[in-house]
Short mmCIF file of C-alpha atoms in Angstrom, two decimals:
data_model
loop_
_atom_site.label_atom_id
_atom_site.label_comp_id
_atom_site.label_asym_id
_atom_site.label_seq_id
_atom_site.Cartn_x
_atom_site.Cartn_y
_atom_site.Cartn_z
CA MET A 24 0.00 0.00 0.00
CA GLU A 25 1.59 3.24 -1.16
CA LYS A 26 0.85 6.46 0.69
CA ILE A 27 1.28 9.92 -0.79
CA PRO A 28 1.69 13.05 1.34
CA THR A 29 -0.99 15.70 1.09
CA GLY A 30 1.71 18.35 1.43
CA ILE A 31 0.13 19.62 4.68
CA GLU A 32 2.65 18.37 7.23
CA GLY A 33 0.41 18.21 10.28
CA LEU A 34 -2.38 16.52 8.33
CA ASP A 35 0.08 13.95 7.01
CA LEU A 36 1.12 13.21 10.60
CA ILE A 37 -2.52 12.70 11.55
CA LEU A 38 -2.87 10.36 8.55
CA MET A 39 0.39 8.64 9.53
CA GLY A 40 2.19 9.43 6.32
CA GLY A 41 -0.50 10.65 3.97
CA ILE A 42 -3.35 9.15 1.98
CA VAL A 43 -3.40 5.91 0.06
CA ARG A 44 -2.60 6.38 -3.60
CA GLY A 45 -5.64 5.86 -5.81
CA HIS A 46 -8.15 6.52 -3.03
CA ALA A 47 -10.95 9.08 -3.02
CA ILE A 48 -10.96 11.55 -0.14
CA LEU A 49 -13.89 13.72 0.90
CA VAL A 50 -13.19 17.07 2.59
CA GLU A 51 -16.42 18.45 4.05
CA GLY A 52 -17.21 21.63 5.94
CA THR A 53 -19.21 24.81 6.23
CA PRO A 54 -18.58 27.82 3.97
CA GLY A 55 -15.23 29.41 4.75
CA ALA A 56 -13.94 26.44 6.74
CA GLY A 57 -11.05 25.82 4.31
CA LYS A 58 -12.20 22.97 2.07
CA THR A 59 -11.06 24.44 -1.24
CA THR A 60 -7.76 25.60 0.24
CA VAL A 61 -7.03 22.06 1.43
CA GLY A 62 -7.74 20.82 -2.09
CA ILE A 63 -5.62 23.41 -3.89
CA GLN A 64 -2.74 22.85 -1.46
CA PHE A 65 -3.00 19.11 -2.16
CA ILE A 66 -2.59 19.82 -5.89
CA HIS A 67 0.06 22.54 -5.56
CA GLU A 68 2.28 20.63 -3.14
CA GLY A 69 1.89 17.51 -5.25
CA VAL A 70 3.53 19.36 -8.13
CA VAL A 71 6.11 21.44 -6.28
CA ARG A 72 7.28 18.95 -3.68
CA TYR A 73 6.53 15.55 -5.17
CA GLY A 74 6.57 16.08 -8.93
CA GLU A 75 2.98 14.90 -9.46
CA ALA A 76 0.92 16.90 -11.98
CA GLY A 77 -2.66 17.66 -11.00
CA LEU A 78 -6.07 18.73 -12.27
CA ILE A 79 -8.41 21.20 -10.59
CA ILE A 80 -12.06 20.90 -11.64
CA SER A 81 -14.38 23.55 -10.22
CA PHE A 82 -18.15 23.53 -10.60
CA GLU A 83 -18.52 27.03 -9.21
CA GLN A 84 -15.44 29.27 -9.19
CA PHE A 85 -13.85 30.57 -12.37
CA PRO A 86 -10.12 29.95 -12.88
CA ALA A 87 -9.33 33.62 -12.20
CA GLN A 88 -10.84 33.32 -8.73
CA LEU A 89 -8.80 30.21 -7.97
CA TYR A 90 -5.62 31.88 -9.26
CA ARG A 91 -6.26 34.85 -6.98
CA ASP A 92 -7.04 32.76 -3.91
CA ALA A 93 -3.98 30.57 -4.47
CA ALA A 94 -1.75 33.63 -4.91
CA ASN A 95 -2.59 34.67 -1.34
CA PHE A 96 -0.44 31.75 -0.21
CA GLY A 97 2.30 32.26 -2.79
CA TRP A 98 1.01 29.53 -5.11
CA ASP A 99 1.37 30.54 -8.76
CA LEU A 100 -1.09 28.27 -10.55
CA ARG A 101 -0.74 30.21 -13.81
CA ALA A 102 2.99 29.49 -13.90
CA LEU A 103 2.40 25.79 -13.21
CA GLU A 104 -0.20 25.70 -15.98
CA ALA A 105 2.33 27.25 -18.36
CA GLN A 106 4.69 24.39 -17.43
CA ASN A 107 1.90 21.86 -18.15
CA LYS A 108 1.97 20.65 -14.54
CA VAL A 109 -1.47 21.93 -13.48
CA ARG A 110 -4.73 22.35 -15.37
CA VAL A 111 -7.56 24.48 -13.94
CA CYS A 112 -11.03 24.07 -15.44
CA CYS A 113 -14.43 25.49 -14.54
CA THR A 114 -17.19 23.27 -15.89
CA SER A 115 -20.44 21.56 -14.88
CA PRO A 116 -21.13 18.10 -13.46
CA GLU A 117 -22.90 17.20 -16.73
CA VAL A 118 -19.88 18.08 -18.88
CA LEU A 119 -17.48 16.22 -16.57
CA ARG A 120 -19.69 13.15 -16.62
CA ASP A 121 -19.93 13.23 -20.42
CA GLN A 122 -16.16 13.69 -20.83
CA LEU A 123 -15.42 10.73 -18.57
CA GLN A 124 -17.77 8.54 -20.61
CA LYS A 125 -15.78 9.26 -23.76
CA PRO A 126 -12.64 7.11 -24.26
CA ASP A 127 -10.89 10.06 -25.87
CA GLY A 128 -12.45 12.84 -23.79
CA LEU A 129 -10.74 15.99 -22.61
CA ILE A 130 -9.93 14.55 -19.18
CA ASP A 131 -8.10 11.61 -20.73
CA GLU A 132 -6.27 13.97 -23.04
CA TRP A 133 -5.06 16.07 -20.10
CA ILE A 134 -4.02 13.03 -18.10
CA GLN A 135 -1.92 11.75 -21.01
CA GLU A 136 -0.40 15.14 -21.81
CA MET A 137 0.50 15.99 -18.22
CA GLY A 138 0.94 12.60 -16.62
CA ALA A 139 -1.56 13.77 -13.97
CA ARG A 140 -1.70 11.78 -10.72
CA ARG A 141 -3.95 14.00 -8.55
CA ILE A 142 -7.31 15.68 -9.07
CA LEU A 143 -9.46 18.08 -7.07
CA ILE A 144 -13.24 18.21 -7.62
CA ASP A 145 -14.77 21.30 -5.99
CA SER A 146 -17.45 20.42 -5.03
CA ILE A 147 -19.36 17.16 -5.21
CA SER A 148 -22.38 18.94 -3.73
CA HIS A 149 -23.18 20.17 -7.24
CA LEU A 150 -24.16 16.65 -8.28
CA ASP A 151 -27.51 17.62 -6.79
CA THR A 152 -28.20 19.46 -10.06
CA LEU A 153 -28.15 16.18 -11.99
CA SER A 154 -30.93 14.45 -10.08
CA ALA A 155 -33.40 14.99 -7.26
CA ASP A 156 -33.31 11.28 -6.41
CA PRO A 157 -30.79 10.53 -3.61
CA MET A 158 -30.19 7.00 -4.85
CA GLU A 159 -29.50 8.20 -8.37
CA ARG A 160 -27.10 10.84 -7.04
CA ARG A 161 -25.29 8.13 -5.12
CA VAL A 162 -24.91 6.06 -8.29
CA LEU A 163 -23.63 9.13 -10.13
CA ALA A 164 -21.07 9.84 -7.39
CA VAL A 165 -19.82 6.25 -7.36
CA SER A 166 -19.48 6.15 -11.13
CA LEU A 167 -17.67 9.52 -11.16
CA LEU A 168 -15.20 8.53 -8.45
CA ASN A 169 -14.56 5.10 -9.95
CA ALA A 170 -13.97 6.60 -13.39
CA LEU A 171 -11.33 8.93 -11.97
CA LYS A 172 -9.68 6.23 -9.83
CA GLN A 173 -9.55 3.85 -12.81
CA ARG A 174 -7.50 6.48 -14.61
CA GLY A 175 -4.82 6.24 -11.92
CA LEU A 176 -5.79 9.44 -10.11
CA THR A 177 -5.88 10.09 -6.38
CA VAL A 178 -9.11 12.04 -5.95
CA LEU A 179 -9.93 14.78 -3.46
CA VAL A 180 -13.51 16.05 -3.51
CA THR A 181 -15.06 18.77 -1.38
CA LYS A 182 -18.58 18.86 0.00
CA GLU A 183 -20.53 21.75 1.50
CA VAL A 184 -22.68 21.58 4.61
CA THR A 185 -24.92 24.43 5.66
CA SER A 186 -24.04 24.47 9.39
CA GLU A 187 -22.07 22.62 12.04
CA GLU A 188 -25.32 20.92 13.03
CA GLY A 189 -25.85 19.89 9.42
CA TYR A 190 -23.27 17.12 9.52
CA GLY A 191 -24.69 13.66 9.13
CA CYS A 192 -24.09 10.32 7.52
CA SER A 193 -24.46 11.44 3.91
CA PHE A 194 -24.07 8.98 1.06
CA GLU A 195 -20.85 10.73 0.00
CA GLU A 196 -19.22 9.63 3.26
CA TYR A 197 -20.01 6.03 2.43
CA VAL A 198 -18.74 5.99 -1.15
CA VAL A 199 -15.31 7.58 -0.52
CA ASP A 200 -12.28 5.96 1.06
CA ALA A 201 -11.55 8.70 3.59
CA VAL A 202 -13.49 11.56 5.16
CA ILE A 203 -11.85 14.72 6.50
CA ARG A 204 -13.97 17.32 8.25
CA VAL A 205 -12.91 20.95 8.62
CA SER A 206 -14.74 23.41 10.88
CA ASN A 207 -14.63 27.03 11.96
CA THR A 208 -16.53 27.41 15.23
CA ALA A 209 -16.71 29.85 18.13
CA ASP A 210 -15.45 28.58 21.48
CA ARG A 211 -18.32 28.65 24.00
CA GLU A 212 -16.03 29.75 26.83
CA THR A 213 -13.93 32.46 25.14
CA GLY A 214 -16.02 33.40 22.09
CA ARG A 215 -12.89 33.12 19.93
CA ARG A 216 -13.28 31.28 16.65
CA GLN A 217 -11.11 28.23 16.10
CA ARG A 218 -10.56 25.98 13.14
CA HIS A 219 -10.30 22.24 13.53
CA VAL A 220 -9.69 19.29 11.24
CA GLU A 221 -10.79 15.75 12.01
CA VAL A 222 -10.34 12.49 10.14
CA LEU A 223 -13.63 10.63 10.47
CA LYS A 224 -12.79 7.70 8.24
CA SER A 225 -9.69 6.35 6.51
CA ARG A 226 -10.29 3.02 4.84
CA GLY A 227 -7.26 0.73 4.79
CA GLN A 228 -5.04 2.94 6.96
CA ASP A 229 -4.74 4.07 10.54
CA HIS A 230 -4.99 7.67 11.71
CA ILE A 231 -4.92 9.79 14.86
CA SER A 232 -8.46 10.43 15.99
CA GLY A 233 -9.79 13.65 17.50
CA ARG A 234 -10.16 17.28 16.47
CA HIS A 235 -6.89 19.04 15.67
CA TYR A 236 -6.40 22.79 15.47
CA PHE A 237 -5.38 24.39 12.17
CA ARG A 238 -4.98 27.88 10.79
CA PHE A 239 -4.33 29.67 7.52
CA GLY A 240 -0.63 30.50 7.49
CA PRO A 241 1.31 32.61 4.99
CA GLU A 242 2.14 29.51 2.92
CA GLY A 243 -1.12 27.63 3.25
CA ILE A 244 -2.94 25.58 5.84
CA GLU A 245 -0.97 24.62 8.94
CA VAL A 246 -2.28 21.76 11.08
CA PHE A 247 -1.14 21.25 14.67
CA PRO A 248 -1.73 17.68 15.87
CA LEU A 249 -1.98 17.55 19.65
CA GLN A 250 -1.28 13.87 20.15
CA VAL A 251 1.83 13.28 18.05
CA VAL A 252 4.59 12.35 20.50
CA PRO A 253 7.84 11.23 18.85
CA THR A 254 9.04 7.77 19.76
CA ARG A 255 12.28 8.15 21.67
CA GLN A 256 15.04 5.57 21.74
CA ALA A 257 17.01 5.20 24.97
CA VAL A 258 20.48 6.72 24.73
CA PRO A 259 23.66 5.95 26.72
CA GLY A 260 23.88 7.96 29.93
CA GLU A 261 20.19 8.78 29.97
CA ALA A 262 19.83 7.47 33.50
CA ALA A 263 22.35 10.05 34.73
CA LEU A 264 21.08 12.79 37.04
CA LEU A 265 21.14 16.42 35.98
CA PRO A 266 22.31 18.84 38.67
CA THR A 267 19.83 21.64 39.23
CA GLY A 268 22.50 24.21 40.06
CA VAL A 269 21.37 24.19 43.70
CA ALA A 270 23.38 21.56 45.57
CA GLY A 271 20.96 21.53 48.50
CA LEU A 272 18.01 20.85 46.19
CA ASP A 273 19.99 18.07 44.48
CA HIS A 274 20.42 16.48 47.89
CA LEU A 275 16.69 16.69 48.56
CA LEU A 276 15.97 15.14 45.15
CA ASP A 277 18.31 12.21 45.78
CA GLY A 278 20.98 13.48 43.41
CA GLY A 279 19.25 15.84 41.00
CA LEU A 280 16.66 15.86 38.23
CA ARG A 281 16.50 12.84 35.97
CA GLN A 282 16.84 13.21 32.23
CA ALA A 283 13.52 12.97 30.35
CA SER A 284 11.56 13.76 33.51
CA SER A 285 9.17 16.50 34.61
CA LEU A 286 9.12 18.70 37.70
CA LEU A 287 6.36 21.04 38.84
CA LEU A 288 7.84 24.05 40.65
CA SER A 289 4.99 25.62 42.58
CA GLY A 290 4.67 28.64 44.83
CA GLU A 291 3.26 32.10 45.46
CA SER A 292 4.50 35.17 43.65
CA GLY A 293 7.95 36.22 44.84
CA THR A 294 9.06 32.85 46.22
CA GLY A 295 11.89 32.41 43.69
CA LYS A 296 10.36 30.14 41.05
CA THR A 297 11.73 32.03 38.03
CA ILE A 298 15.17 32.36 39.67
CA LEU A 299 15.34 28.62 40.30
CA GLY A 300 14.29 27.93 36.72
CA LEU A 301 17.03 30.24 35.41
CA GLN A 302 19.58 28.67 37.74
CA PHE A 303 18.66 25.24 36.33
CA LEU A 304 19.30 26.49 32.77
CA GLN A 305 22.50 28.32 33.78
CA GLU A 306 23.86 25.15 35.34
CA GLY A 307 23.12 23.20 32.19
CA ALA A 308 24.86 25.80 30.03
CA SER A 309 27.97 25.60 32.24
CA LEU A 310 28.03 21.86 31.44
CA GLY A 311 27.56 22.45 27.71
CA GLU A 312 23.89 21.38 27.76
CA LYS A 313 21.44 23.30 25.59
CA GLY A 314 18.38 24.81 27.22
CA LEU A 315 14.99 26.21 26.25
CA LEU A 316 13.10 28.92 28.12
CA PHE A 317 9.44 29.61 27.32
CA LEU A 318 8.08 32.91 28.65
CA TYR A 319 4.39 33.78 28.77
CA GLN A 320 4.22 36.85 31.01
CA GLU A 321 7.55 38.60 31.49
CA THR A 322 9.42 39.70 28.38
CA PRO A 323 12.88 38.34 27.52
CA GLU A 324 14.36 41.75 28.42
CA GLN A 325 12.80 41.65 31.88
CA VAL A 326 14.07 38.13 32.51
CA GLN A 327 17.53 39.07 31.24
CA GLN A 328 17.64 41.82 33.88
CA VAL A 329 16.63 39.37 36.60
CA ALA A 330 19.33 36.93 35.48
CA ALA A 331 21.97 39.67 35.28
CA SER A 332 21.39 40.53 38.95
CA PHE A 333 22.79 37.07 39.75
CA GLY A 334 25.65 37.30 37.25
CA TRP A 335 23.99 35.17 34.55
CA ASP A 336 24.34 36.53 31.01
CA LEU A 337 21.41 35.09 29.06
CA ALA A 338 22.23 37.08 25.92
CA ARG A 339 25.68 35.52 25.82
CA LEU A 340 24.23 32.03 26.27
CA GLU A 341 21.85 32.70 23.39
CA ALA A 342 24.70 33.94 21.18
CA GLU A 343 26.66 30.78 21.98
CA GLY A 344 23.70 28.56 21.09
CA LEU A 345 23.35 27.23 24.64
CA LEU A 346 19.99 28.84 25.28
CA THR A 347 16.89 29.57 23.20
CA VAL A 348 14.26 31.93 24.59
CA VAL A 349 10.72 31.79 23.17
CA TYR A 350 8.35 34.60 24.15
CA ALA A 351 4.65 33.86 23.66
CA PRO A 352 2.35 36.32 25.51
CA PHE A 353 -0.42 34.25 27.06
CA ALA A 354 -3.19 36.66 26.02
CA GLU A 355 -2.34 36.06 22.35
CA LEU A 356 -1.63 32.36 22.68
CA SER A 357 -3.34 29.60 20.75
CA LEU A 358 -2.54 26.63 22.96
CA ALA A 359 -2.90 23.96 20.29
CA GLU A 360 -0.56 25.83 17.97
CA HIS A 361 1.90 26.54 20.77
CA LEU A 362 2.25 22.87 21.68
CA TRP A 363 3.38 22.33 18.12
CA VAL A 364 5.90 25.17 18.51
CA VAL A 365 7.24 23.47 21.64
CA ARG A 366 7.69 20.25 19.71
CA VAL A 367 9.52 21.98 16.85
CA GLN A 368 11.79 23.94 19.20
CA LEU A 369 12.76 20.84 21.16
CA GLN A 370 13.55 18.95 17.97
CA GLU A 371 15.48 21.77 16.32
CA THR A 372 17.54 22.79 19.35
CA GLY A 373 18.12 19.36 20.85
CA ALA A 374 17.67 20.97 24.27
CA ARG A 375 18.22 18.72 27.30
CA ARG A 376 16.68 21.22 29.71
CA VAL A 377 13.48 23.24 29.30
CA VAL A 378 11.67 25.66 31.60
CA PHE A 379 8.07 26.85 31.13
CA ASP A 380 7.47 30.15 32.96
CA SER A 381 4.74 29.68 33.69
CA LEU A 382 2.55 26.68 32.99
CA SER A 383 -0.27 28.55 34.72
CA ALA A 384 -0.17 31.36 32.15
CA MET A 385 0.35 28.97 29.27
CA LEU A 386 -2.90 27.17 30.16
CA HIS A 387 -4.85 30.44 30.42
CA GLU A 388 -6.94 29.54 27.35
CA VAL A 389 -8.41 26.50 29.15
CA SER A 390 -8.42 27.99 32.65
CA GLN A 391 -12.17 27.44 33.01
CA GLN A 392 -11.96 23.84 31.80
CA PRO A 393 -10.03 21.68 34.31
CA HIS A 394 -10.35 18.58 32.14
CA MET A 395 -8.75 20.43 29.23
CA ALA A 396 -5.99 21.81 31.47
CA LYS A 397 -5.24 18.25 32.55
CA GLU A 398 -5.26 16.97 28.99
CA ARG A 399 -2.94 19.71 27.70
CA THR A 400 -0.56 19.28 30.65
CA ASP A 401 -0.40 15.55 30.00
CA GLN A 402 0.36 16.16 26.32
CA LEU A 403 3.11 18.61 27.22
CA VAL A 404 4.69 16.27 29.76
CA ARG A 405 4.65 13.36 27.31
CA LEU A 406 6.05 15.58 24.57
CA THR A 407 9.06 16.79 26.59
CA LYS A 408 9.74 13.26 27.80
CA GLY A 409 9.37 11.84 24.32
CA LEU A 410 12.06 14.22 23.09
CA GLY A 411 14.40 13.42 25.97
CA ALA A 412 14.25 16.76 27.82
CA ALA A 413 14.16 17.40 31.57
CA ALA A 414 11.36 19.93 32.06
CA ILE A 415 10.52 22.34 34.86
CA PHE A 416 6.94 23.63 34.82
CA ILE A 417 6.45 26.72 36.97
CA ALA A 418 3.04 26.91 38.65
CA GLU A 419 1.53 29.93 40.39
CA VAL A 420 -0.73 29.61 43.44
CA PRO A 421 -2.57 32.41 45.28
CA ALA A 422 -1.01 33.92 48.40
CA GLY A 423 -2.01 32.04 51.52
CA SER A 424 -3.34 29.11 49.52
CA SER A 425 -2.67 25.51 50.47
CA ARG A 426 -2.96 24.43 46.85
CA ILE A 427 -0.09 22.64 45.17
CA SER A 428 -0.86 23.77 41.62
CA THR A 429 -2.90 26.37 39.78
CA TYR A 430 -5.65 24.12 38.43
CA GLY A 431 -5.40 21.20 40.85
CA VAL A 432 -4.57 18.64 38.17
CA GLU A 433 -0.93 19.27 37.21
CA GLU A 434 0.71 17.56 40.21
CA SER A 435 -0.69 14.14 39.29
CA LEU A 436 0.93 14.20 35.84
CA VAL A 437 4.54 15.15 36.61
CA ASP A 438 7.33 13.05 38.10
CA SER A 439 8.31 15.50 40.83
CA VAL A 440 6.75 18.41 42.71
CA VAL A 441 8.79 21.06 44.53
CA LEU A 442 6.98 23.64 46.66
CA LEU A 443 8.40 27.08 47.46
CA ARG A 444 6.97 29.03 50.39
CA SER A 445 7.40 32.45 51.95
CA THR A 446 6.10 33.18 55.47
CA ARG A 447 6.28 36.23 57.69
CA ASP A 448 8.26 35.94 60.95
CA GLY A 449 7.86 39.22 62.73
CA LEU A 450 9.31 41.90 60.47
CA ARG A 451 11.13 39.36 58.32
CA ARG A 452 10.06 36.77 55.81
CA LYS A 453 11.36 33.22 55.80
CA ARG A 454 11.58 31.15 52.67
CA GLY A 455 11.08 27.42 52.58
CA ILE A 456 11.37 24.59 50.06
CA GLU A 457 9.85 21.11 50.12
CA VAL A 458 10.09 18.16 47.78
CA PHE A 459 6.46 17.10 47.90
CA LYS A 460 6.85 14.29 45.39
CA ALA A 461 9.72 12.64 43.50
CA ARG A 462 8.64 9.56 41.61
CA GLY A 463 11.29 6.82 41.64
CA ALA A 464 13.64 8.72 43.98
CA ASN A 465 14.41 8.41 47.68
CA HIS A 466 13.87 12.10 48.28
CA VAL A 467 14.28 13.95 51.56
CA MET A 468 10.98 14.74 53.26
CA GLY A 469 9.91 17.90 55.03
CA GLU A 470 10.30 21.64 54.54
CA HIS A 471 13.79 23.15 54.52
CA ARG A 472 15.03 26.70 54.68
CA MET A 473 15.89 28.47 51.46
CA ARG A 474 17.51 31.81 50.75
CA ILE A 475 17.92 33.96 47.64
CA THR A 476 21.52 35.21 47.62
CA PRO A 477 23.46 37.42 45.17
CA SER A 478 24.73 34.25 43.46
CA GLY A 479 21.36 32.49 43.29
CA ILE A 480 19.26 30.21 45.45
CA LYS A 481 20.73 28.33 48.40
CA VAL A 482 19.03 25.54 50.32
CA PHE A 483 19.78 24.64 53.94
CA TYR A 484 19.26 21.00 54.82
CA ARG A 485 19.99 18.84 57.83
CA PRO A 486 21.99 15.67 57.08
CA ALA A 487 21.48 12.49 59.08
CA ARG A 488 24.32 13.25 61.48
CA GLY A 489 22.30 16.17 62.81
CA ALA A 490 24.51 19.11 61.88
CA GLU A 491 22.86 21.82 59.80
CA ARG A 492 24.54 22.43 56.49
CA ASP A 493 24.38 25.28 53.99
CA ASP A 494 24.63 24.35 50.27
CA ALA A 495 24.35 26.43 47.11
#
């Protein structure tokens, strides 16, 4: 079974490599959902990236409209037509049916001249004009699709539905080999419109189920699968512990943070969470380990100033390729898209250490949906682990709260939980640190004193012999 890529990377991942050659695929959706764009991108990328000529048959839009729409994404269909790699035709279902019934019809002539392997029919809904009888329309659709498939074409057809509630088990879904649904709906919680793509059916091949976010990018449709976690092979030395940069915390954690593990760093504002995260990255850089820092509230300039007060030069680390800082303001964040960005950054940088400051802000989009916050956190944890990174997720809790995390679900998904506290003692404040959880480690229990010094965080712990000890 040969698969061919659609040319839409995220969609190909959902389809586990693409669609089966010679199959017929239905793309259905409401007006403006992106059906035609998916189809044109399938044809354009087939030519440009895979050397497969294609036909575009429209029952509604004139070629000039398709040229204009394609040009918005940098696709020059006119130039490809001049090279005899694409043919754009506006016709009627009757004419297409008649041409396919002729052994020497225009479609056959184009296929032979161009060596066409792909075809877009936009849209199959117009078969309604040929007959009012649903059974007869079904026969017409089957004969049309079979005629195209017999000519060696992989067929993508679009279908219109009048509303999101208008989806149903139409006969077109039964007669094609795969069904892809695109939607553009308003989120009930935020009111923001979001686009999703879902594979409902894929005969003869597996796929990743569920609704996946997509958007119109500058070069076409971009799909962001939420559940694609790369399979990671164990590497020598992976069991080694990573020092956090705070020797006292390493002691509490039974040696440090394990590679490909996750730690939730939780506390009130001002307890030192960001400083500890930066110290973790600084320590990695001193050992030649690449790091990633995701910021959702403070700007990179603000964090650079914080780091500089402890003698850490983040700009220099960035220039040396030891640190990558990604700034994504939470108010503008599309969470589904951002998870894809995290995946790409981890793969491209090869970072062994990553800090998210903060997970609480990152999950702002689903803050009123605890089940979604849990699902997204789980996906993020599995993603960082799958790519072999040790991750620190900073969590914010309200002052005076006894909560461990922002949404009450994060602590169950990570390997370790470290709590930072700040309490008033007369006119002074005392800082404390506690390893609440450390899966698979013989960690030290209880709360221990912590101090923020000019060189970073220090933790005071009491060894078994009973003498208090001060460690950086």
